[in-house]
Amino acid sequence: MDLLPDPLLESIFSLLKNVTREAQTTIQFKAELEQLTATLQMIGPIVNDIVKSKRGLDHSEEECNMFTNEIKKAEKLVCESSKVKWNPFKRNLYSRQLKRLNRKLGNFCPAGVVAIQIRDSTQALALENDTNVKVGHILNRMTNKRIASVGEERENYGWRVPRLPSGIVAFEEPLQKLKAAVLASTDIDDGGSSMGCDDRSVLVVAAPGGCGKTTLVKMLCHDAEIRERFGENILFVIVSETPNLMVMVSDLFNPNSSSPLLVFQSNEDARTKLENFLSRKASDPMLLVLDDVWSASFIEEIFPSKIGGHKILVTSRTAFPKYNVFWFEPLHQEDAKTLFRGSAFTRGGSRPSPTINDDLVNQMVSWCKNHPLTLTVVGLSLNGKDELAWKSVLNKLSRGRSLLDLHEDIFIALERSFEALDDEYKQCFLDFGLFREDQRIPVSSLLNMWVHLYDYDDDGVDTMATIKEFSNRNLVHLMTTGNDSGARVNHCDQQFVTQHDLLRELAIHLNSKLPLPQRSRLIINAQGDELPAYIEQVQEPMQARILSISTGESFSSKWCNLEVPNLEVLILNLRSKTYTLPHFLAGSQKLKILNITNHGLYPIEFDNFHFLGSLRNLTTIRLERVAISPSILSLENLQKVSLIMCKTGNTLKKPMNNPPNISISPSILSEKVSSILCKIGNTFKKPIINCPDIWPQLVEIDIDNCQDLVEFPWTLCHSVHLKTISITNCNEMCEFSEEFGSLTNLEMLSLRSCMKLEKLPELIWRLEKLSVLDISFCSSLSGLPVKMGGIPTIYMKGCELPESEEEFSCTCTIQ
């Protein structure tokens, strides 16, 4: 083809010349440069046609300037990459940049060039210029000729399995499991002649970024049993986050730069050629690996119809629910240690490693959290370093530095999963950094926040949908308590999530991009007995809406003069027996959500619990392993209360029949009185004085595993807006007060596993709106009230009631 001199064409072919030369002389980026060569060979002829048509139409060259600039940048990148030698970090960085460049140039053809070509072709037809028509005939002839020449021998087409990197360790167990899954499903596929490329023939290898999914499937493709099963019909193609179908299929039909160029006119044309190719090979079993897939729609786009005889193996950070999933589980400790040693200690003696004791190795492996990419990167960074260098890194980590700060490669690998999220999901993901590491996060805690922050629904539908999306993307692990025997308060009830420590660190790292005063989320992790110095040095007010404070047993409760006037959500992650709430809470009058979790063994005692009484705008409070004080009763705007494993003392105890003649002014009913009446029992005990209704706006209360709760709090019987009461696993709970029948708006009552409960309130028949009653595992329950009313659903698993009392005029759900 006669190529006209033009700045854009000159740039493209100059780049093509350099790329071809580097691909022949370098081994560092050979695969990336060969792929880039194929892309440039595809773009060149099309651009030449456009240049010709533009000159014939006397158009400006400005529309090609952006392409020319991109080509020049690409040429600079290729030259820089040629100077990279052994440095593993730069090799990884430039490898990603070259792959990104290839995708960008591939997108250039259909997105930029074709758009201009179509417009100019339309104008050319008006001028009776048939240049593009002739080009189209030429391209069609080239395509048909190339397709006809594609033989059945493996060397005639691309998508070849990449070579295995040397020294792979620690993947033997998952390899055997994956091989068994592939061979088993292949045997099933052979059992039917028309199963085709349906959902069952697709297996997704799912795991977070950097876990070694690609390495694992490469090992599978090189396995002797797999090669015996599929022979030469093993294809391997990298899809990536922004796939270009025409470029990918071109790589299949153009295995090397010397082959005649096969050009596609559209994605549909490329898809048709691929489908025809796979159909011709349907007689023999084929293993097709799609590496680094980010969307299930891409699989459906490539295979819109069924093609029998093929097994499709997909690697992805997302577990696509439509397909079978192979969960690539984290490495065991010994395997993690083996992988780390393979990177940290050189074999062959080229760079002798100093003697490092096992204790340092174990500590470093622990910090790497058994994450393969992190183990490899950190190991390489320490290779050849002496003991002082190892200790220096460990000291930085122990002082709060993150591996994501010290090694950008790890951060970049994990950040890709975050960047693929929608904006709303990104905000939800960042909230996981608010909780303590290595702990289960109750989904109900997330529900409380997200209802307020993101306008999610109260029933937990939106929250669980988000959690399941994160679970499918391997960003969290969803788990339940296993107790599905009764009613649930909402969709989040009894649901928990855990998160890999590195993903939690990613959330914290991303939250830390802005200066402290400007962050919407402020995360404070106190190491030792004091707050971090960078917090104490801040002089201006914080703009955070969300504040998380995590402290340990040695924390002295010495608070600096923080100002957080816009605070709406406060999360306290504690581990101690006693604690002093931060005094700056008195100025946080916008606070709506309070979540206090004590991770110690026993309920925590607050010496200034009365501070909470000043937070008049609190609407939701969740306390876990906390000794309750009566001052909590003054929070008149509370709508939702959760008390988990709290110490209630006499707060909920049955009131005295003959109280002593003591006159106490309401103004002094504060912390001194609470110390006398104390714990949860005293908090809700019938007061000796007249007082206003407690929690008049309360809609939902959840009390779980509070072992000193004896009677249902009579004070709550005047909370006329109450719709949901859940009292579960409270073994001492045995009776109700007579006022319980006043809760006429109650819709759900759960008393599951209250082992000493002998009878239900007699006035339950007055609760006309009550639709769900759960008395599962109330083993001491001897009978039911004579009048039960028309309760639609009753859960009673584990209750041994007389047969006559199991026959209700309602639907009893027994599970």
Short mmCIF file of C-alpha atoms in Angstrom, two decimals, residues 426-772:
data_model
loop_
_atom_site.label_atom_id
_atom_site.label_comp_id
_atom_site.label_asym_id
_atom_site.label_seq_id
_atom_site.Cartn_x
_atom_site.Cartn_y
_atom_site.Cartn_z
CA LYS A 426 -17.09 3.33 46.79
CA GLN A 427 -18.46 5.29 49.74
CA CYS A 428 -19.80 2.11 51.34
CA PHE A 429 -16.48 0.33 50.84
CA LEU A 430 -14.61 3.15 52.58
CA ASP A 431 -16.82 2.62 55.65
CA PHE A 432 -15.21 -0.79 56.30
CA GLY A 433 -12.07 1.00 57.45
CA LEU A 434 -14.03 2.28 60.47
CA PHE A 435 -14.03 -1.11 62.22
CA ARG A 436 -11.29 -2.98 64.06
CA GLU A 437 -9.20 -5.48 62.10
CA ASP A 438 -9.72 -9.23 62.43
CA GLN A 439 -13.24 -8.80 63.84
CA ARG A 440 -16.68 -9.70 62.54
CA ILE A 441 -18.67 -6.65 61.49
CA PRO A 442 -22.41 -6.93 62.22
CA VAL A 443 -24.29 -6.01 59.07
CA SER A 444 -26.85 -4.32 61.32
CA SER A 445 -24.14 -1.81 62.29
CA LEU A 446 -23.64 -0.99 58.62
CA LEU A 447 -27.40 -0.76 58.18
CA ASN A 448 -27.64 1.87 60.93
CA MET A 449 -25.02 4.02 59.20
CA TRP A 450 -26.13 3.58 55.63
CA VAL A 451 -29.78 4.35 56.37
CA HIS A 452 -28.64 7.74 57.65
CA LEU A 453 -25.72 8.47 55.28
CA TYR A 454 -26.99 7.09 51.97
CA ASP A 455 -30.77 7.00 52.44
CA TYR A 456 -30.93 3.20 52.42
CA ASP A 457 -34.19 1.52 53.47
CA ASP A 458 -34.80 0.50 57.10
CA ASP A 459 -35.60 -3.12 56.23
CA GLY A 460 -32.05 -3.78 55.04
CA VAL A 461 -32.84 -4.61 51.41
CA ASP A 462 -30.42 -2.01 50.03
CA THR A 463 -27.78 -2.86 52.62
CA MET A 464 -27.81 -6.60 51.92
CA ALA A 465 -27.78 -5.97 48.17
CA THR A 466 -24.61 -3.90 48.63
CA ILE A 467 -23.03 -6.50 50.92
CA LYS A 468 -23.74 -9.29 48.43
CA GLU A 469 -22.25 -7.21 45.63
CA PHE A 470 -19.10 -6.75 47.72
CA SER A 471 -19.09 -10.46 48.50
CA ASN A 472 -19.35 -11.36 44.81
CA ARG A 473 -16.43 -9.00 44.14
CA ASN A 474 -14.37 -10.68 46.90
CA LEU A 475 -14.18 -7.44 48.87
CA VAL A 476 -15.84 -8.95 51.97
CA HIS A 477 -16.80 -12.40 53.20
CA LEU A 478 -20.46 -12.76 54.17
CA MET A 479 -21.35 -15.09 57.01
CA THR A 480 -24.37 -15.84 59.21
CA THR A 481 -24.74 -17.14 62.75
CA GLY A 482 -26.35 -20.28 61.38
CA ASN A 483 -29.53 -19.67 63.37
CA ASP A 484 -32.34 -19.47 60.82
CA SER A 485 -34.96 -20.99 63.08
CA GLY A 486 -37.01 -17.89 63.68
CA ALA A 487 -38.10 -14.46 62.61
CA ARG A 488 -35.63 -11.78 61.62
CA VAL A 489 -35.94 -8.15 62.62
CA ASN A 490 -34.75 -7.14 59.15
CA HIS A 491 -32.73 -8.57 56.26
CA CYS A 492 -29.48 -7.77 58.09
CA ASP A 493 -30.36 -9.54 61.32
CA GLN A 494 -27.86 -12.28 62.31
CA GLN A 495 -25.63 -11.41 59.33
CA PHE A 496 -21.93 -10.61 59.65
CA VAL A 497 -19.06 -9.81 57.33
CA THR A 498 -15.32 -10.14 57.63
CA GLN A 499 -12.71 -8.46 55.46
CA HIS A 500 -9.12 -9.25 54.56
CA ASP A 501 -6.80 -7.00 56.52
CA LEU A 502 -5.19 -5.61 53.35
CA LEU A 503 -8.58 -4.57 51.99
CA ARG A 504 -9.29 -2.86 55.29
CA GLU A 505 -5.93 -1.10 55.02
CA LEU A 506 -6.88 -0.07 51.49
CA ALA A 507 -10.05 1.58 52.81
CA ILE A 508 -8.03 3.40 55.49
CA HIS A 509 -5.39 4.43 52.96
CA LEU A 510 -7.99 5.84 50.57
CA ASN A 511 -9.68 7.67 53.43
CA SER A 512 -6.35 9.34 54.24
CA LYS A 513 -5.75 11.12 50.94
CA LEU A 514 -7.04 14.49 52.17
CA PRO A 515 -5.51 16.53 55.00
CA LEU A 516 -6.90 15.59 58.42
CA PRO A 517 -9.23 18.58 58.88
CA GLN A 518 -10.81 18.03 55.44
CA ARG A 519 -11.60 14.33 55.65
CA SER A 520 -15.24 13.24 55.74
CA ARG A 521 -14.16 10.12 57.66
CA LEU A 522 -11.67 10.49 60.48
CA ILE A 523 -10.08 7.20 61.59
CA ILE A 524 -8.00 7.25 64.79
CA ASN A 525 -6.10 4.11 65.80
CA ALA A 526 -4.42 4.69 69.17
CA GLN A 527 -1.28 2.62 69.73
CA GLY A 528 -0.42 2.34 73.41
CA ASP A 529 -1.71 4.73 76.07
CA GLU A 530 -2.04 7.94 74.03
CA LEU A 531 -3.58 9.25 70.85
CA PRO A 532 -1.34 9.53 67.75
CA ALA A 533 0.79 12.68 67.76
CA TYR A 534 -0.62 13.85 64.42
CA ILE A 535 -4.09 14.04 66.01
CA GLU A 536 -2.91 16.03 69.01
CA GLN A 537 -1.15 18.53 66.73
CA VAL A 538 -4.31 19.53 64.86
CA GLN A 539 -5.45 23.00 65.93
CA GLU A 540 -8.41 23.63 63.62
CA PRO A 541 -11.90 22.09 63.72
CA MET A 542 -12.37 18.76 61.89
CA GLN A 543 -14.92 18.59 59.09
CA ALA A 544 -15.56 14.86 59.50
CA ARG A 545 -19.12 13.53 59.46
CA ILE A 546 -17.91 10.09 60.58
CA LEU A 547 -15.42 9.41 63.37
CA SER A 548 -13.92 6.05 64.31
CA ILE A 549 -11.71 5.66 67.39
CA SER A 550 -9.97 2.37 68.20
CA THR A 551 -8.08 1.93 71.47
CA GLY A 552 -6.51 -0.95 73.40
CA GLU A 553 -6.26 -2.03 77.03
CA SER A 554 -3.45 0.38 77.86
CA PHE A 555 -5.19 3.50 76.57
CA SER A 556 -5.23 6.17 79.28
CA SER A 557 -8.38 7.98 78.06
CA LYS A 558 -6.43 11.22 77.79
CA TRP A 559 -8.23 13.21 75.15
CA CYS A 560 -6.90 16.23 73.29
CA ASN A 561 -9.02 19.25 72.44
CA LEU A 562 -10.61 17.90 69.28
CA GLU A 563 -13.43 19.83 67.65
CA VAL A 564 -15.75 17.83 65.41
CA PRO A 565 -18.82 20.06 65.09
CA ASN A 566 -20.30 18.22 62.06
CA LEU A 567 -20.03 14.74 63.56
CA GLU A 568 -23.03 12.53 62.69
CA VAL A 569 -21.71 8.98 63.15
CA LEU A 570 -19.39 7.88 65.99
CA ILE A 571 -17.86 4.38 66.18
CA LEU A 572 -15.85 3.43 69.27
CA ASN A 573 -13.85 0.18 69.05
CA LEU A 574 -12.58 -0.47 72.58
CA ARG A 575 -10.80 -3.16 74.57
CA SER A 576 -10.64 -2.34 78.29
CA LYS A 577 -12.51 -2.65 81.58
CA THR A 578 -13.00 1.06 82.21
CA TYR A 579 -13.15 4.02 79.87
CA THR A 580 -13.70 7.75 79.76
CA LEU A 581 -15.77 9.03 76.87
CA PRO A 582 -14.13 11.89 74.91
CA HIS A 583 -15.23 15.22 76.38
CA PHE A 584 -15.55 16.80 72.93
CA LEU A 585 -18.78 14.80 72.49
CA ALA A 586 -20.56 17.55 74.40
CA GLY A 587 -20.05 19.80 71.37
CA SER A 588 -21.21 17.22 68.82
CA GLN A 589 -24.87 18.09 68.79
CA LYS A 590 -25.38 16.77 65.25
CA LEU A 591 -24.51 13.23 66.32
CA LYS A 592 -27.20 10.78 65.15
CA ILE A 593 -25.58 7.32 65.21
CA LEU A 594 -23.52 5.90 68.11
CA ASN A 595 -21.89 2.47 67.93
CA ILE A 596 -19.80 1.33 70.91
CA THR A 597 -18.20 -2.13 70.73
CA ASN A 598 -16.01 -3.48 73.50
CA HIS A 599 -13.81 -6.31 72.23
CA GLY A 600 -12.71 -7.29 75.73
CA LEU A 601 -14.06 -10.24 77.70
CA TYR A 602 -16.22 -8.30 80.16
CA PRO A 603 -18.63 -5.35 79.90
CA ILE A 604 -16.84 -2.02 79.96
CA GLU A 605 -17.60 0.55 82.69
CA PHE A 606 -17.76 4.23 81.69
CA ASP A 607 -16.97 6.77 84.37
CA ASN A 608 -18.75 9.57 82.50
CA PHE A 609 -21.64 7.77 80.81
CA HIS A 610 -23.82 10.77 81.61
CA PHE A 611 -22.12 12.55 78.69
CA LEU A 612 -24.47 10.64 76.42
CA GLY A 613 -27.40 12.32 78.08
CA SER A 614 -26.42 15.62 76.47
CA LEU A 615 -26.62 14.20 72.93
CA ARG A 616 -30.25 15.11 72.39
CA ASN A 617 -30.27 14.37 68.64
CA LEU A 618 -29.13 10.75 68.89
CA THR A 619 -31.57 8.52 67.00
CA THR A 620 -29.70 5.19 66.89
CA ILE A 621 -27.48 3.58 69.49
CA ARG A 622 -25.79 0.17 69.47
CA LEU A 623 -23.87 -1.00 72.56
CA GLU A 624 -21.95 -4.27 72.80
CA ARG A 625 -20.39 -5.51 76.07
CA VAL A 626 -21.17 -2.27 77.88
CA ALA A 627 -22.40 -1.69 81.44
CA ILE A 628 -25.53 0.43 80.99
CA SER A 629 -26.21 3.57 83.01
CA PRO A 630 -29.65 5.12 83.67
CA SER A 631 -28.49 8.36 82.05
CA ILE A 632 -29.15 6.69 78.71
CA LEU A 633 -32.87 7.01 79.43
CA SER A 634 -32.78 10.77 78.92
CA LEU A 635 -32.17 10.40 75.17
CA GLU A 636 -35.69 11.36 74.18
CA ASN A 637 -35.18 11.19 70.39
CA LEU A 638 -33.90 7.60 70.25
CA GLN A 639 -35.70 5.52 67.64
CA LYS A 640 -33.55 2.40 67.54
CA VAL A 641 -31.65 0.71 70.41
CA SER A 642 -29.47 -2.41 70.30
CA LEU A 643 -27.97 -3.86 73.51
CA ILE A 644 -25.70 -6.83 72.84
CA MET A 645 -24.13 -8.76 75.75
CA CYS A 646 -24.58 -5.70 77.94
CA LYS A 647 -24.62 -5.65 81.72
CA THR A 648 -28.04 -4.44 82.73
CA GLY A 649 -27.84 -5.10 86.47
CA ASN A 650 -31.14 -4.25 88.20
CA THR A 651 -32.12 -1.73 85.54
CA LEU A 652 -34.78 -4.01 84.08
CA LYS A 653 -35.60 -5.65 87.35
CA LYS A 654 -39.15 -5.89 88.66
CA PRO A 655 -40.01 -2.73 90.63
CA MET A 656 -40.38 -2.80 94.40
CA ASN A 657 -43.94 -3.10 95.70
CA ASN A 658 -43.28 -0.97 98.76
CA PRO A 659 -40.59 1.58 97.95
CA PRO A 660 -39.11 3.52 100.89
CA ASN A 661 -40.37 7.03 101.50
CA ILE A 662 -37.54 8.91 99.82
CA SER A 663 -37.96 12.18 97.99
CA ILE A 664 -35.45 12.79 95.18
CA SER A 665 -35.44 15.77 92.86
CA PRO A 666 -35.29 14.89 89.14
CA SER A 667 -32.46 17.38 88.76
CA ILE A 668 -30.09 15.16 90.74
CA LEU A 669 -31.12 11.88 89.14
CA SER A 670 -27.85 11.53 87.25
CA GLU A 671 -24.59 9.67 87.65
CA LYS A 672 -24.72 9.46 91.45
CA VAL A 673 -28.14 7.86 91.37
CA SER A 674 -27.04 5.55 88.56
CA SER A 675 -24.21 4.27 90.71
CA ILE A 676 -26.80 3.19 93.29
CA LEU A 677 -29.48 1.82 91.00
CA CYS A 678 -26.99 0.66 88.37
CA LYS A 679 -26.30 -1.76 85.51
CA ILE A 680 -29.02 -2.57 82.90
CA GLY A 681 -31.51 -3.70 85.50
CA ASN A 682 -31.41 -0.45 87.43
CA THR A 683 -31.50 1.58 84.26
CA PHE A 684 -35.04 0.50 83.46
CA LYS A 685 -36.22 -0.10 87.00
CA LYS A 686 -39.44 1.62 88.03
CA PRO A 687 -38.28 4.92 89.53
CA ILE A 688 -39.33 6.10 92.95
CA ILE A 689 -40.26 9.51 91.55
CA ASN A 690 -42.60 10.58 88.82
CA CYS A 691 -40.75 11.00 85.54
CA PRO A 692 -41.72 11.54 81.89
CA ASP A 693 -42.09 8.66 79.47
CA ILE A 694 -38.85 6.93 78.50
CA TRP A 695 -37.79 6.99 74.85
CA PRO A 696 -41.11 8.25 73.52
CA GLN A 697 -39.94 8.02 69.87
CA LEU A 698 -38.60 4.45 70.10
CA VAL A 699 -39.54 2.23 67.14
CA GLU A 700 -37.22 -0.77 67.49
CA ILE A 701 -35.29 -2.39 70.36
CA ASP A 702 -32.98 -5.38 70.16
CA ILE A 703 -31.65 -6.99 73.37
CA ASP A 704 -29.42 -10.03 72.88
CA ASN A 705 -27.41 -12.12 75.36
CA CYS A 706 -28.02 -9.78 78.31
CA GLN A 707 -27.91 -12.41 81.04
CA ASP A 708 -29.07 -10.22 83.93
CA LEU A 709 -32.28 -9.13 82.23
CA VAL A 710 -35.12 -10.67 84.26
CA GLU A 711 -38.26 -8.80 83.23
CA PHE A 712 -39.33 -6.88 80.17
CA PRO A 713 -38.61 -3.19 80.94
CA TRP A 714 -41.86 -1.75 82.20
CA THR A 715 -40.65 1.74 81.23
CA LEU A 716 -40.78 0.73 77.56
CA CYS A 717 -44.45 -0.08 77.80
CA HIS A 718 -45.14 3.63 77.36
CA SER A 719 -43.12 3.81 74.10
CA VAL A 720 -46.28 3.76 72.04
CA HIS A 721 -44.43 3.92 68.69
CA LEU A 722 -42.64 0.62 69.27
CA LYS A 723 -43.05 -1.70 66.27
CA THR A 724 -40.30 -4.27 66.81
CA ILE A 725 -39.11 -5.96 70.02
CA SER A 726 -36.40 -8.60 69.86
CA ILE A 727 -35.23 -10.16 73.15
CA THR A 728 -33.09 -13.19 72.34
CA ASN A 729 -30.72 -15.51 74.21
CA CYS A 730 -31.52 -13.81 77.53
CA ASN A 731 -31.53 -16.86 79.76
CA GLU A 732 -32.85 -15.13 82.90
CA MET A 733 -35.76 -13.38 81.17
CA CYS A 734 -38.88 -14.92 82.69
CA GLU A 735 -41.80 -12.48 82.87
CA PHE A 736 -43.64 -9.44 81.50
CA SER A 737 -45.24 -6.53 83.27
CA GLU A 738 -48.98 -5.96 82.99
CA GLU A 739 -48.45 -2.74 81.02
CA PHE A 740 -47.17 -4.72 78.00
CA GLY A 741 -50.63 -4.64 76.45
CA SER A 742 -50.24 -0.87 75.94
CA LEU A 743 -47.91 -1.39 72.98
CA THR A 744 -50.73 -1.29 70.46
CA ASN A 745 -48.46 -0.52 67.48
CA LEU A 746 -46.24 -3.58 68.01
CA GLU A 747 -45.82 -5.63 64.81
CA MET A 748 -43.09 -8.14 65.68
CA LEU A 749 -42.14 -9.78 68.98
CA SER A 750 -39.16 -12.16 69.07
CA LEU A 751 -38.36 -13.99 72.32
CA ARG A 752 -36.16 -16.70 70.79
CA SER A 753 -34.08 -18.80 73.20
CA CYS A 754 -35.29 -17.15 76.41
CA MET A 755 -34.91 -20.42 78.29
CA LYS A 756 -36.66 -19.47 81.56
CA LEU A 757 -39.67 -17.73 80.04
CA GLU A 758 -42.70 -19.59 81.39
CA LYS A 759 -45.59 -17.60 79.99
CA LEU A 760 -46.47 -14.82 77.57
CA PRO A 761 -48.23 -11.61 78.64
CA GLU A 762 -51.97 -12.28 79.10
CA LEU A 763 -52.90 -9.05 77.34
CA ILE A 764 -51.14 -10.00 74.11
CA TRP A 765 -54.54 -10.30 72.47
CA ARG A 766 -54.82 -6.48 72.62
CA LEU A 767 -51.90 -6.13 70.17
CA GLU A 768 -54.00 -6.12 67.01
CA LYS A 769 -51.08 -5.17 64.74
CA LEU A 770 -48.84 -8.00 65.96
CA SER A 771 -48.15 -10.16 62.89
CA VAL A 772 -45.03 -12.14 63.87
#
